[in-house]
Amino acid sequence: MTETPTPPFPPTAPAPSTRFAVPGRIAVSDRTAATWQRATLTEVRRETPHASTFRFAVPRWEGHLPGQHLMLRLRAQDGYVAQRHYSIASPPDDTGHVELTLDHVDGGEVSGWFHTVAKPGDEVELRGPLSGFFAWPGDRPALLLGAGSGVVPLMSMVRHHRARKLSVPLRLLVSARGPEELIYASEYGPETTTVFTRSAPPGTPVGRVSAARVERLLADPPEGGWEAYVCGSNGFAEHASRLLVGAGQPVDRIRIERFG
Amino acid sequence: MNVTRGFAGRPRVRNDGLPPGQYDAGDDWPVLSAEVTPELAPAQWTFTVDGLVAEPRTWSWDEAHALPPSAYEGDIHCVTSWSKFGVRFGGVSLDAFLGPVRPAAETTHALAYSHTGYTTNLPLADLTGGRAWIVWEYGDGPLPAEHGGPARLLVPHLYFWKSAKWIAGIRLLDHDEPGFWEQNGYHHRGNPWEEQRYSGD
């Protein structure tokens, strides 16, 4: 064989340290990650026909960074426990409170309880914040791409950016099936581009996020480049991350949070 | 913990194969990777074992496939609380790779790393004795890229973030060295039966 294809990475790589997405820059406290605490539902706000925001009072919440998630658990009479990860929607400065925005999943035992049973005064348990990987402390220019309820952790970032009046560049692309399914519709400002995949108001195009759209999003990069955050279904995450790479975003500066 | 008012959960049958806090994902196989799915062709894939070994070695796709085949049939468990029953993965037992390199006596741990730069740490004892595989088949077909194809590590008795996708190598060490998720707050070992989800569990 005279021609050897160049492998993408040398087979004898140096020390196998994590190369993507600047690892370990946010430490997670062992204690808060391991401790379950009681949270009281204080408010339910309808966002779309299928999604609502649930606000909890969590007196001992020690804060979080935008993009982090928590684990929530419910217990049945017979001792059965269900636990799920949910992204935190609220910004860090909402002292003593966290908000989650949950889709009503078909047959979902936890989301089903929230959407059909839960009312203010109910108590659940949660632990967190968890994982520093998808977190954004507001320190780097952020390019956010979300679809459906994948916009939830990204909204925490947008709210943080506004609350702290940060000057670091931030852009959000949010994709929804149609205007009635666009979560947080009234909160978007000039930083946001919306994409409708199934139905749209007259005069607005319908379709998936396109390469051209992502290229425009990446235009005029800030000094030091963008840190990209992608959140949504696996199908969206694959599509969006490939478009980002195609548009020149370095692979190791894309963080992805997928949900099945 | 108090009972949640009005919460009954799904109708359930007792399933001894379900670790605490897990639910049966049924036919679903959620994809959970923090990084972009790489375009890695089998011809580009290599697997290296080095570190505290007498003879570090790298296998190509064809060399790895020349080793005796070994399959895993059983369950897998993800820390995000889904479990998947009765799956089949085909590949080669990790013992077939560890034997020839002759690990040093002082080896206690390993750091597995991927072609994407992902890392995860494991006690050596969790990788030997027919408990771990390098796999390239899922069901009757090739392992899909989004699930780690062309080849991934499979350590089914631990939470699935230990089963590094797009596996590139394993470095043997005489100490424990946290990998990517472990640096981000996850448990160092990740035994589903003991619910070792996060550091401190």
Short mmCIF file of C-alpha atoms in Angstrom, two decimals:
data_model
loop_
_atom_site.label_atom_id
_atom_site.label_comp_id
_atom_site.label_asym_id
_atom_site.label_seq_id
_atom_site.Cartn_x
_atom_site.Cartn_y
_atom_site.Cartn_z
CA MET A 1 0.00 0.00 0.00
CA THR A 2 1.57 3.28 -1.07
CA GLU A 3 -1.13 5.66 0.07
CA THR A 4 -2.21 5.82 3.68
CA PRO A 5 -5.21 7.96 4.53
CA THR A 6 -4.45 10.46 7.24
CA PRO A 7 -6.36 9.56 10.38
CA PRO A 8 -8.26 12.40 12.05
CA PHE A 9 -6.31 11.89 15.25
CA PRO A 10 -2.89 10.35 15.68
CA PRO A 11 -3.17 6.72 16.80
CA THR A 12 -0.56 7.37 19.44
CA ALA A 13 -2.13 10.44 20.94
CA PRO A 14 -0.36 12.15 23.81
CA ALA A 15 -1.89 12.09 27.29
CA PRO A 16 -5.55 11.18 26.82
CA SER A 17 -7.04 14.32 28.29
CA THR A 18 -10.50 15.45 27.31
CA ARG A 19 -10.07 17.65 24.28
CA PHE A 20 -13.52 18.95 23.59
CA ALA A 21 -15.41 21.87 25.06
CA VAL A 22 -12.88 23.03 27.64
CA PRO A 23 -13.45 20.39 30.27
CA GLY A 24 -13.74 20.85 33.96
CA ARG A 25 -13.94 24.59 33.94
CA ILE A 26 -16.91 24.54 36.28
CA ALA A 27 -16.67 22.53 39.45
CA VAL A 28 -19.79 20.92 40.80
CA SER A 29 -20.07 20.69 44.56
CA ASP A 30 -20.14 17.07 45.69
CA ARG A 31 -22.38 17.93 48.58
CA THR A 32 -25.10 19.82 46.71
CA ALA A 33 -25.03 17.25 43.92
CA ALA A 34 -25.64 14.45 46.41
CA THR A 35 -28.19 16.07 48.71
CA TRP A 36 -31.92 15.76 48.11
CA GLN A 37 -33.91 18.76 49.22
CA ARG A 38 -37.55 19.56 49.48
CA ALA A 39 -39.05 21.96 46.96
CA THR A 40 -42.52 23.50 47.15
CA LEU A 41 -44.43 24.29 43.98
CA THR A 42 -45.49 27.92 44.16
CA GLU A 43 -46.75 28.73 40.67
CA VAL A 44 -47.67 27.11 37.37
CA ARG A 45 -47.55 29.17 34.16
CA ARG A 46 -48.86 27.89 30.86
CA GLU A 47 -46.32 28.45 28.07
CA THR A 48 -47.87 26.55 25.15
CA PRO A 49 -50.68 23.97 24.85
CA HIS A 50 -48.13 21.27 25.74
CA ALA A 51 -45.62 23.01 28.00
CA SER A 52 -45.87 24.77 31.33
CA THR A 53 -43.39 26.40 33.67
CA PHE A 54 -43.32 25.16 37.25
CA ARG A 55 -41.88 27.49 39.86
CA PHE A 56 -40.51 26.05 43.08
CA ALA A 57 -39.40 27.56 46.36
CA VAL A 58 -36.19 25.80 47.36
CA PRO A 59 -34.98 27.60 50.48
CA ARG A 60 -31.62 25.83 50.64
CA TRP A 61 -30.82 26.12 46.91
CA GLU A 62 -27.20 27.20 46.70
CA GLY A 63 -27.44 28.60 43.20
CA HIS A 64 -26.60 27.35 39.75
CA LEU A 65 -25.15 28.46 36.46
CA PRO A 66 -27.32 28.94 33.39
CA GLY A 67 -27.48 25.66 31.47
CA GLN A 68 -27.16 23.33 34.44
CA HIS A 69 -29.81 20.74 35.25
CA LEU A 70 -31.20 19.08 38.33
CA MET A 71 -32.67 15.72 39.21
CA LEU A 72 -36.24 15.62 40.46
CA ARG A 73 -38.00 12.74 42.16
CA LEU A 74 -41.54 11.79 43.04
CA ARG A 75 -42.57 8.99 45.37
CA ALA A 76 -45.73 6.90 45.19
CA GLN A 77 -47.67 5.53 48.16
CA ASP A 78 -46.08 2.08 47.75
CA GLY A 79 -42.56 3.47 47.87
CA TYR A 80 -42.00 3.52 44.10
CA VAL A 81 -39.72 6.38 43.12
CA ALA A 82 -39.47 8.07 39.72
CA GLN A 83 -36.62 10.45 39.00
CA ARG A 84 -35.83 12.56 35.96
CA HIS A 85 -33.25 15.12 34.86
CA TYR A 86 -34.61 18.55 33.94
CA SER A 87 -32.83 21.65 32.73
CA ILE A 88 -33.24 24.72 34.89
CA ALA A 89 -35.08 27.54 33.13
CA SER A 90 -34.59 30.33 35.65
CA PRO A 91 -31.49 32.50 35.90
CA PRO A 92 -29.12 32.16 38.87
CA ASP A 93 -30.23 35.39 40.54
CA ASP A 94 -33.73 34.11 41.33
CA THR A 95 -32.74 33.52 44.96
CA GLY A 96 -34.41 30.61 46.71
CA HIS A 97 -36.37 29.63 43.63
CA VAL A 98 -35.91 27.50 40.55
CA GLU A 99 -38.17 27.15 37.54
CA LEU A 100 -38.55 24.18 35.21
CA THR A 101 -40.44 24.17 31.93
CA LEU A 102 -41.81 20.73 31.18
CA ASP A 103 -43.39 19.29 28.06
CA HIS A 104 -46.37 17.05 28.66
CA VAL A 105 -44.89 13.80 27.34
CA ASP A 106 -47.35 11.15 26.10
CA GLY A 107 -47.57 8.53 28.82
CA GLY A 108 -44.90 10.35 30.85
CA GLU A 109 -45.35 9.41 34.48
CA VAL A 110 -43.51 12.43 35.88
CA SER A 111 -44.54 15.05 33.31
CA GLY A 112 -48.05 13.57 33.43
CA TRP A 113 -48.21 14.19 37.17
CA PHE A 114 -47.02 17.75 36.73
CA HIS A 115 -49.51 18.57 34.00
CA THR A 116 -52.60 16.88 35.42
CA VAL A 117 -52.18 16.68 39.20
CA ALA A 118 -49.65 19.19 40.53
CA LYS A 119 -50.85 22.42 42.11
CA PRO A 120 -49.21 25.11 44.24
CA GLY A 121 -48.39 23.81 47.68
CA ASP A 122 -47.31 20.36 46.48
CA GLU A 123 -43.89 19.17 47.51
CA VAL A 124 -41.32 17.29 45.44
CA GLU A 125 -37.66 16.56 46.01
CA LEU A 126 -34.71 17.63 43.94
CA ARG A 127 -30.95 17.58 43.94
CA GLY A 128 -28.50 19.74 42.10
CA PRO A 129 -27.33 21.67 40.29
CA LEU A 130 -25.70 18.90 38.26
CA SER A 131 -23.00 18.84 35.60
CA GLY A 132 -20.79 21.74 34.72
CA PHE A 133 -20.49 20.78 31.08
CA PHE A 134 -23.43 22.59 29.52
CA ALA A 135 -23.15 25.54 31.90
CA TRP A 136 -22.45 29.06 30.69
CA PRO A 137 -21.13 31.48 33.31
CA GLY A 138 -21.51 34.42 30.93
CA ASP A 139 -17.80 34.65 30.25
CA ARG A 140 -17.62 33.87 26.51
CA PRO A 141 -19.59 34.83 23.41
CA ALA A 142 -22.39 32.30 23.21
CA LEU A 143 -24.22 30.95 20.21
CA LEU A 144 -27.32 29.09 21.34
CA LEU A 145 -29.36 26.70 19.21
CA GLY A 146 -32.44 25.05 20.67
CA ALA A 147 -35.51 23.22 19.46
CA GLY A 148 -38.77 22.59 21.29
CA SER A 149 -38.18 22.39 25.03
CA GLY A 150 -34.46 22.33 24.23
CA VAL A 151 -34.67 26.08 24.54
CA VAL A 152 -35.13 25.79 28.33
CA PRO A 153 -31.46 25.81 29.47
CA LEU A 154 -30.69 28.37 26.75
CA MET A 155 -33.39 30.68 28.13
CA SER A 156 -31.67 30.53 31.49
CA MET A 157 -28.59 31.87 29.69
CA VAL A 158 -30.54 34.61 27.91
CA ARG A 159 -32.22 35.67 31.16
CA HIS A 160 -28.84 35.70 32.92
CA HIS A 161 -27.39 37.83 30.13
CA ARG A 162 -30.22 40.33 30.52
CA ALA A 163 -30.37 40.35 34.31
CA ARG A 164 -26.65 41.03 34.58
CA LYS A 165 -26.62 43.38 31.58
CA LEU A 166 -23.72 41.42 30.16
CA SER A 167 -21.99 42.85 27.13
CA VAL A 168 -20.51 39.56 25.90
CA PRO A 169 -22.18 38.69 22.53
CA LEU A 170 -25.08 36.25 22.66
CA ARG A 171 -27.24 34.89 19.85
CA LEU A 172 -30.15 32.48 20.07
CA LEU A 173 -31.71 30.42 17.33
CA VAL A 174 -34.89 28.70 18.45
CA SER A 175 -36.83 26.18 16.41
CA ALA A 176 -40.46 25.20 17.04
CA ARG A 177 -43.08 23.32 15.07
CA GLY A 178 -45.26 26.40 14.88
CA PRO A 179 -45.87 29.74 16.59
CA GLU A 180 -48.32 28.19 19.09
CA GLU A 181 -45.59 25.78 20.23
CA LEU A 182 -42.91 28.40 20.69
CA ILE A 183 -41.98 28.38 24.37
CA TYR A 184 -41.22 31.82 25.92
CA ALA A 185 -42.57 33.50 22.76
CA SER A 186 -43.04 36.88 24.41
CA GLU A 187 -39.54 37.00 25.86
CA TYR A 188 -37.40 36.95 22.75
CA GLY A 189 -35.57 40.07 21.67
CA PRO A 190 -33.20 41.08 18.91
CA GLU A 191 -30.74 38.33 19.92
CA THR A 192 -33.20 35.68 18.76
CA THR A 193 -33.98 34.13 15.37
CA THR A 194 -37.02 31.86 15.22
CA VAL A 195 -37.43 28.94 12.84
CA PHE A 196 -40.78 27.21 12.30
CA THR A 197 -40.65 23.68 10.98
CA ARG A 198 -44.32 22.84 10.33
CA SER A 199 -46.45 25.97 10.29
CA ALA A 200 -45.67 29.66 10.40
CA PRO A 201 -47.42 33.01 10.21
CA PRO A 202 -48.15 34.23 6.63
CA GLY A 203 -45.00 35.39 4.89
CA THR A 204 -42.66 33.44 7.16
CA PRO A 205 -40.88 30.44 5.63
CA VAL A 206 -41.47 26.94 6.99
CA GLY A 207 -38.73 24.30 7.25
CA ARG A 208 -35.77 22.95 9.16
CA VAL A 209 -32.85 25.07 10.21
CA SER A 210 -30.80 25.56 7.03
CA ALA A 211 -27.07 25.75 6.43
CA ALA A 212 -27.51 29.31 5.19
CA ARG A 213 -29.27 30.27 8.40
CA VAL A 214 -26.46 28.85 10.53
CA GLU A 215 -23.84 30.53 8.35
CA ARG A 216 -25.56 33.87 8.90
CA LEU A 217 -25.65 33.17 12.62
CA LEU A 218 -21.90 32.58 12.62
CA ALA A 219 -21.14 35.67 10.56
CA ASP A 220 -19.03 38.43 12.11
CA PRO A 221 -17.53 36.26 14.82
CA PRO A 222 -16.57 38.02 18.03
CA GLU A 223 -12.99 38.12 19.19
CA GLY A 224 -12.03 34.65 20.40
CA GLY A 225 -14.90 33.05 18.50
CA TRP A 226 -18.18 31.55 19.66
CA GLU A 227 -18.89 28.93 22.27
CA ALA A 228 -21.83 26.98 20.82
CA TYR A 229 -24.57 25.34 22.91
CA VAL A 230 -27.03 22.99 21.19
CA CYS A 231 -30.04 21.54 22.99
CA GLY A 232 -32.96 19.51 21.70
CA SER A 233 -33.98 16.09 20.48
CA ASN A 234 -31.22 13.89 19.16
CA GLY A 235 -32.39 14.51 15.60
CA PHE A 236 -32.12 18.26 16.07
CA ALA A 237 -28.81 17.99 17.92
CA GLU A 238 -27.27 15.92 15.11
CA HIS A 239 -28.61 18.26 12.41
CA ALA A 240 -27.66 21.49 14.16
CA SER A 241 -24.19 20.33 15.25
CA ARG A 242 -23.37 19.17 11.71
CA LEU A 243 -24.46 22.53 10.30
CA LEU A 244 -22.30 24.31 12.87
CA VAL A 245 -19.26 22.23 11.93
CA GLY A 246 -20.04 22.81 8.24
CA ALA A 247 -20.13 26.55 8.86
CA GLY A 248 -16.71 26.47 10.47
CA GLN A 249 -17.47 26.20 14.18
CA PRO A 250 -14.67 24.10 15.79
CA VAL A 251 -15.91 20.70 16.95
CA ASP A 252 -14.31 21.17 20.34
CA ARG A 253 -16.31 24.33 20.95
CA ILE A 254 -19.74 22.79 20.58
CA ARG A 255 -21.54 21.53 23.68
CA ILE A 256 -24.58 19.36 23.15
CA GLU A 257 -27.41 18.40 25.44
CA ARG A 258 -29.71 15.82 23.88
CA PHE A 259 -32.92 14.31 25.04
CA GLY A 260 -34.47 11.11 23.80
CA MET B 1 -38.90 11.16 51.75
CA ASN B 2 -42.60 11.97 51.79
CA VAL B 3 -45.12 10.52 49.40
CA THR B 4 -45.89 12.90 46.51
CA ARG B 5 -49.57 13.79 46.61
CA GLY B 6 -51.50 12.12 43.85
CA PHE B 7 -48.49 10.39 42.30
CA ALA B 8 -49.00 6.72 41.47
CA GLY B 9 -46.38 6.22 38.78
CA ARG B 10 -46.83 3.91 35.83
CA PRO B 11 -48.54 0.58 36.34
CA ARG B 12 -45.62 -1.70 37.09
CA VAL B 13 -44.65 -5.29 37.38
CA ARG B 14 -41.83 -6.30 39.64
CA ASN B 15 -38.66 -6.47 37.60
CA ASP B 16 -35.60 -7.74 39.39
CA GLY B 17 -33.43 -6.62 36.50
CA LEU B 18 -34.19 -2.96 37.09
CA PRO B 19 -31.67 -1.18 39.33
CA PRO B 20 -33.06 1.36 41.82
CA GLY B 21 -34.27 4.62 40.32
CA GLN B 22 -34.32 3.25 36.77
CA TYR B 23 -37.19 2.77 34.33
CA ASP B 24 -37.52 0.47 31.35
CA ALA B 25 -36.93 2.46 28.15
CA GLY B 26 -38.54 -0.30 26.09
CA ASP B 27 -37.63 0.01 22.42
CA ASP B 28 -36.11 3.45 22.86
CA TRP B 29 -32.39 3.91 22.92
CA PRO B 30 -31.77 7.56 23.80
CA VAL B 31 -28.59 9.12 22.47
CA LEU B 32 -26.60 10.97 25.09
CA SER B 33 -23.27 12.39 24.00
CA ALA B 34 -21.84 15.72 24.92
CA GLU B 35 -19.90 16.06 21.70
CA VAL B 36 -20.51 16.16 17.98
CA THR B 37 -20.87 12.69 16.44
CA PRO B 38 -17.57 12.15 14.59
CA GLU B 39 -17.34 10.89 11.03
CA LEU B 40 -14.95 8.06 11.73
CA ALA B 41 -14.55 5.38 9.07
CA PRO B 42 -13.56 1.85 10.12
CA ALA B 43 -10.34 2.25 8.10
CA GLN B 44 -9.44 5.23 10.31
CA TRP B 45 -10.37 3.57 13.57
CA THR B 46 -7.60 2.29 15.82
CA PHE B 47 -7.52 0.97 19.35
CA THR B 48 -4.46 1.36 21.57
CA VAL B 49 -3.61 -0.10 24.95
CA ASP B 50 -0.66 1.58 26.65
CA GLY B 51 0.49 3.03 29.96
CA LEU B 52 1.74 0.51 32.51
CA VAL B 53 2.19 -2.35 30.09
CA ALA B 54 5.18 -4.37 28.89
CA GLU B 55 4.24 -3.97 25.22
CA PRO B 56 1.96 -1.10 24.22
CA ARG B 57 0.02 -1.99 21.12
CA THR B 58 -2.34 -0.50 18.55
CA TRP B 59 -4.86 -2.56 16.61
CA SER B 60 -6.35 -1.55 13.30
CA TRP B 61 -9.97 -2.36 12.42
CA ASP B 62 -8.92 -5.53 10.59
CA GLU B 63 -6.48 -6.61 13.32
CA ALA B 64 -9.15 -6.18 15.99
CA HIS B 65 -11.61 -8.18 13.92
CA ALA B 66 -9.11 -11.03 13.65
CA LEU B 67 -9.39 -11.59 17.43
CA PRO B 68 -11.85 -14.22 18.73
CA PRO B 69 -15.38 -12.82 18.58
CA SER B 70 -17.36 -12.35 21.78
CA ALA B 71 -20.88 -11.06 22.30
CA TYR B 72 -22.78 -9.52 25.20
CA GLU B 73 -26.44 -10.22 25.61
CA GLY B 74 -28.12 -8.52 28.52
CA ASP B 75 -29.15 -5.16 29.95
CA ILE B 76 -27.70 -1.66 29.94
CA HIS B 77 -28.33 1.20 32.36
CA CYS B 78 -27.91 4.94 31.86
CA VAL B 79 -27.39 7.36 34.75
CA THR B 80 -30.20 9.55 33.36
CA SER B 81 -32.46 6.74 34.65
CA TRP B 82 -33.38 4.64 31.60
CA SER B 83 -32.46 0.98 31.34
CA LYS B 84 -32.68 -1.18 28.25
CA PHE B 85 -33.25 -4.90 28.49
CA GLY B 86 -32.07 -7.79 26.36
CA VAL B 87 -29.72 -5.98 23.99
CA ARG B 88 -27.01 -7.72 21.99
CA PHE B 89 -23.62 -6.29 21.19
CA GLY B 90 -20.97 -8.12 19.15
CA GLY B 91 -17.24 -7.51 19.24
CA VAL B 92 -14.25 -8.77 21.17
CA SER B 93 -13.71 -9.25 24.88
CA LEU B 94 -11.35 -6.63 26.32
CA ASP B 95 -9.34 -9.50 27.82
CA ALA B 96 -8.19 -10.31 24.27
CA PHE B 97 -6.58 -6.87 24.05
CA LEU B 98 -5.23 -6.70 27.60
CA GLY B 99 -3.53 -10.12 27.49
CA PRO B 100 -0.95 -9.42 24.78
CA VAL B 101 0.21 -6.08 26.23
CA ARG B 102 1.02 -7.67 29.60
CA PRO B 103 -0.19 -5.11 32.18
CA ALA B 104 2.25 -4.33 34.98
CA ALA B 105 1.50 -5.77 38.41
CA GLU B 106 0.98 -2.31 39.92
CA THR B 107 -1.85 -1.44 37.52
CA THR B 108 -5.00 -0.56 39.44
CA HIS B 109 -7.01 1.68 37.11
CA ALA B 110 -7.52 2.59 33.51
CA LEU B 111 -8.47 5.71 31.62
CA ALA B 112 -10.51 4.99 28.51
CA TYR B 113 -10.44 7.66 25.82
CA SER B 114 -12.26 8.26 22.57
CA HIS B 115 -11.36 9.51 19.12
CA THR B 116 -13.38 12.61 20.05
CA GLY B 117 -11.35 13.38 23.16
CA TYR B 118 -13.88 11.97 25.63
CA THR B 119 -12.37 10.27 28.69
CA THR B 120 -13.67 8.04 31.49
CA ASN B 121 -11.92 6.23 34.32
CA LEU B 122 -12.42 2.65 35.49
CA PRO B 123 -10.90 0.31 38.05
CA LEU B 124 -8.97 -2.34 36.13
CA ALA B 125 -11.04 -5.03 37.84
CA ASP B 126 -14.13 -3.71 36.02
CA LEU B 127 -12.47 -4.26 32.65
CA THR B 128 -11.12 -7.80 33.06
CA GLY B 129 -12.56 -11.28 33.49
CA GLY B 130 -15.10 -11.11 30.67
CA ARG B 131 -16.88 -8.00 32.00
CA ALA B 132 -15.93 -5.56 29.24
CA TRP B 133 -15.85 -5.55 25.43
CA ILE B 134 -14.90 -3.54 22.41
CA VAL B 135 -18.06 -3.79 20.30
CA TRP B 136 -18.90 -2.91 16.70
CA GLU B 137 -22.22 -4.70 16.26
CA TYR B 138 -25.59 -3.86 17.73
CA GLY B 139 -28.36 -6.39 17.17
CA ASP B 140 -27.76 -7.79 13.69
CA GLY B 141 -26.08 -4.73 12.23
CA PRO B 142 -23.12 -2.42 12.61
CA LEU B 143 -23.10 -0.16 15.65
CA PRO B 144 -24.67 3.17 14.55
CA ALA B 145 -22.35 6.20 14.61
CA GLU B 146 -24.52 8.12 17.09
CA HIS B 147 -24.22 5.17 19.49
CA GLY B 148 -20.44 5.09 19.19
CA GLY B 149 -19.85 3.35 15.88
CA PRO B 150 -17.67 2.17 14.36
CA ALA B 151 -16.62 0.84 17.80
CA ARG B 152 -17.22 1.60 21.46
CA LEU B 153 -16.23 0.28 24.84
CA LEU B 154 -18.95 -1.76 26.57
CA VAL B 155 -18.94 -2.16 30.35
CA PRO B 156 -22.56 -3.16 30.91
CA HIS B 157 -22.38 -3.65 34.67
CA LEU B 158 -21.67 0.07 35.17
CA TYR B 159 -23.69 3.15 34.14
CA PHE B 160 -23.36 3.64 30.44
CA TRP B 161 -21.25 6.80 30.46
CA LYS B 162 -18.38 4.42 31.29
CA SER B 163 -18.92 2.64 27.96
CA ALA B 164 -16.97 5.23 25.99
CA LYS B 165 -18.23 5.76 22.42
CA TRP B 166 -15.77 5.95 19.50
CA ILE B 167 -13.19 4.27 21.72
CA ALA B 168 -9.59 5.06 20.78
CA GLY B 169 -7.66 3.49 23.61
CA ILE B 170 -7.18 2.50 27.18
CA ARG B 171 -4.28 3.73 29.27
CA LEU B 172 -3.37 1.59 32.28
CA LEU B 173 -2.44 3.48 35.44
CA ASP B 174 -1.40 2.85 39.04
CA HIS B 175 -3.89 5.48 40.28
CA ASP B 176 -7.40 6.69 39.61
CA GLU B 177 -7.69 9.65 37.23
CA PRO B 178 -11.17 11.15 36.77
CA GLY B 179 -12.42 11.44 33.21
CA PHE B 180 -14.77 13.90 31.54
CA TRP B 181 -18.04 13.33 33.40
CA GLU B 182 -16.24 12.45 36.61
CA GLN B 183 -14.62 15.91 36.52
CA ASN B 184 -18.10 17.29 35.97
CA GLY B 185 -19.60 15.84 39.13
CA TYR B 186 -20.33 12.22 38.29
CA HIS B 187 -19.36 9.27 40.47
CA HIS B 188 -15.95 7.70 39.88
CA ARG B 189 -17.27 4.14 39.55
CA GLY B 190 -20.94 4.30 38.59
CA ASN B 191 -22.45 1.02 39.82
CA PRO B 192 -26.17 1.17 38.94
CA TRP B 193 -27.11 -1.30 41.67
CA GLU B 194 -25.65 1.02 44.30
CA GLU B 195 -26.96 4.15 42.53
CA GLN B 196 -23.50 5.66 42.24
CA ARG B 197 -24.68 8.55 40.09
CA TYR B 198 -22.86 11.63 41.37
CA SER B 199 -19.77 12.24 43.46
CA GLY B 200 -20.82 11.84 47.04
CA ASP B 201 -23.35 9.07 46.33
#
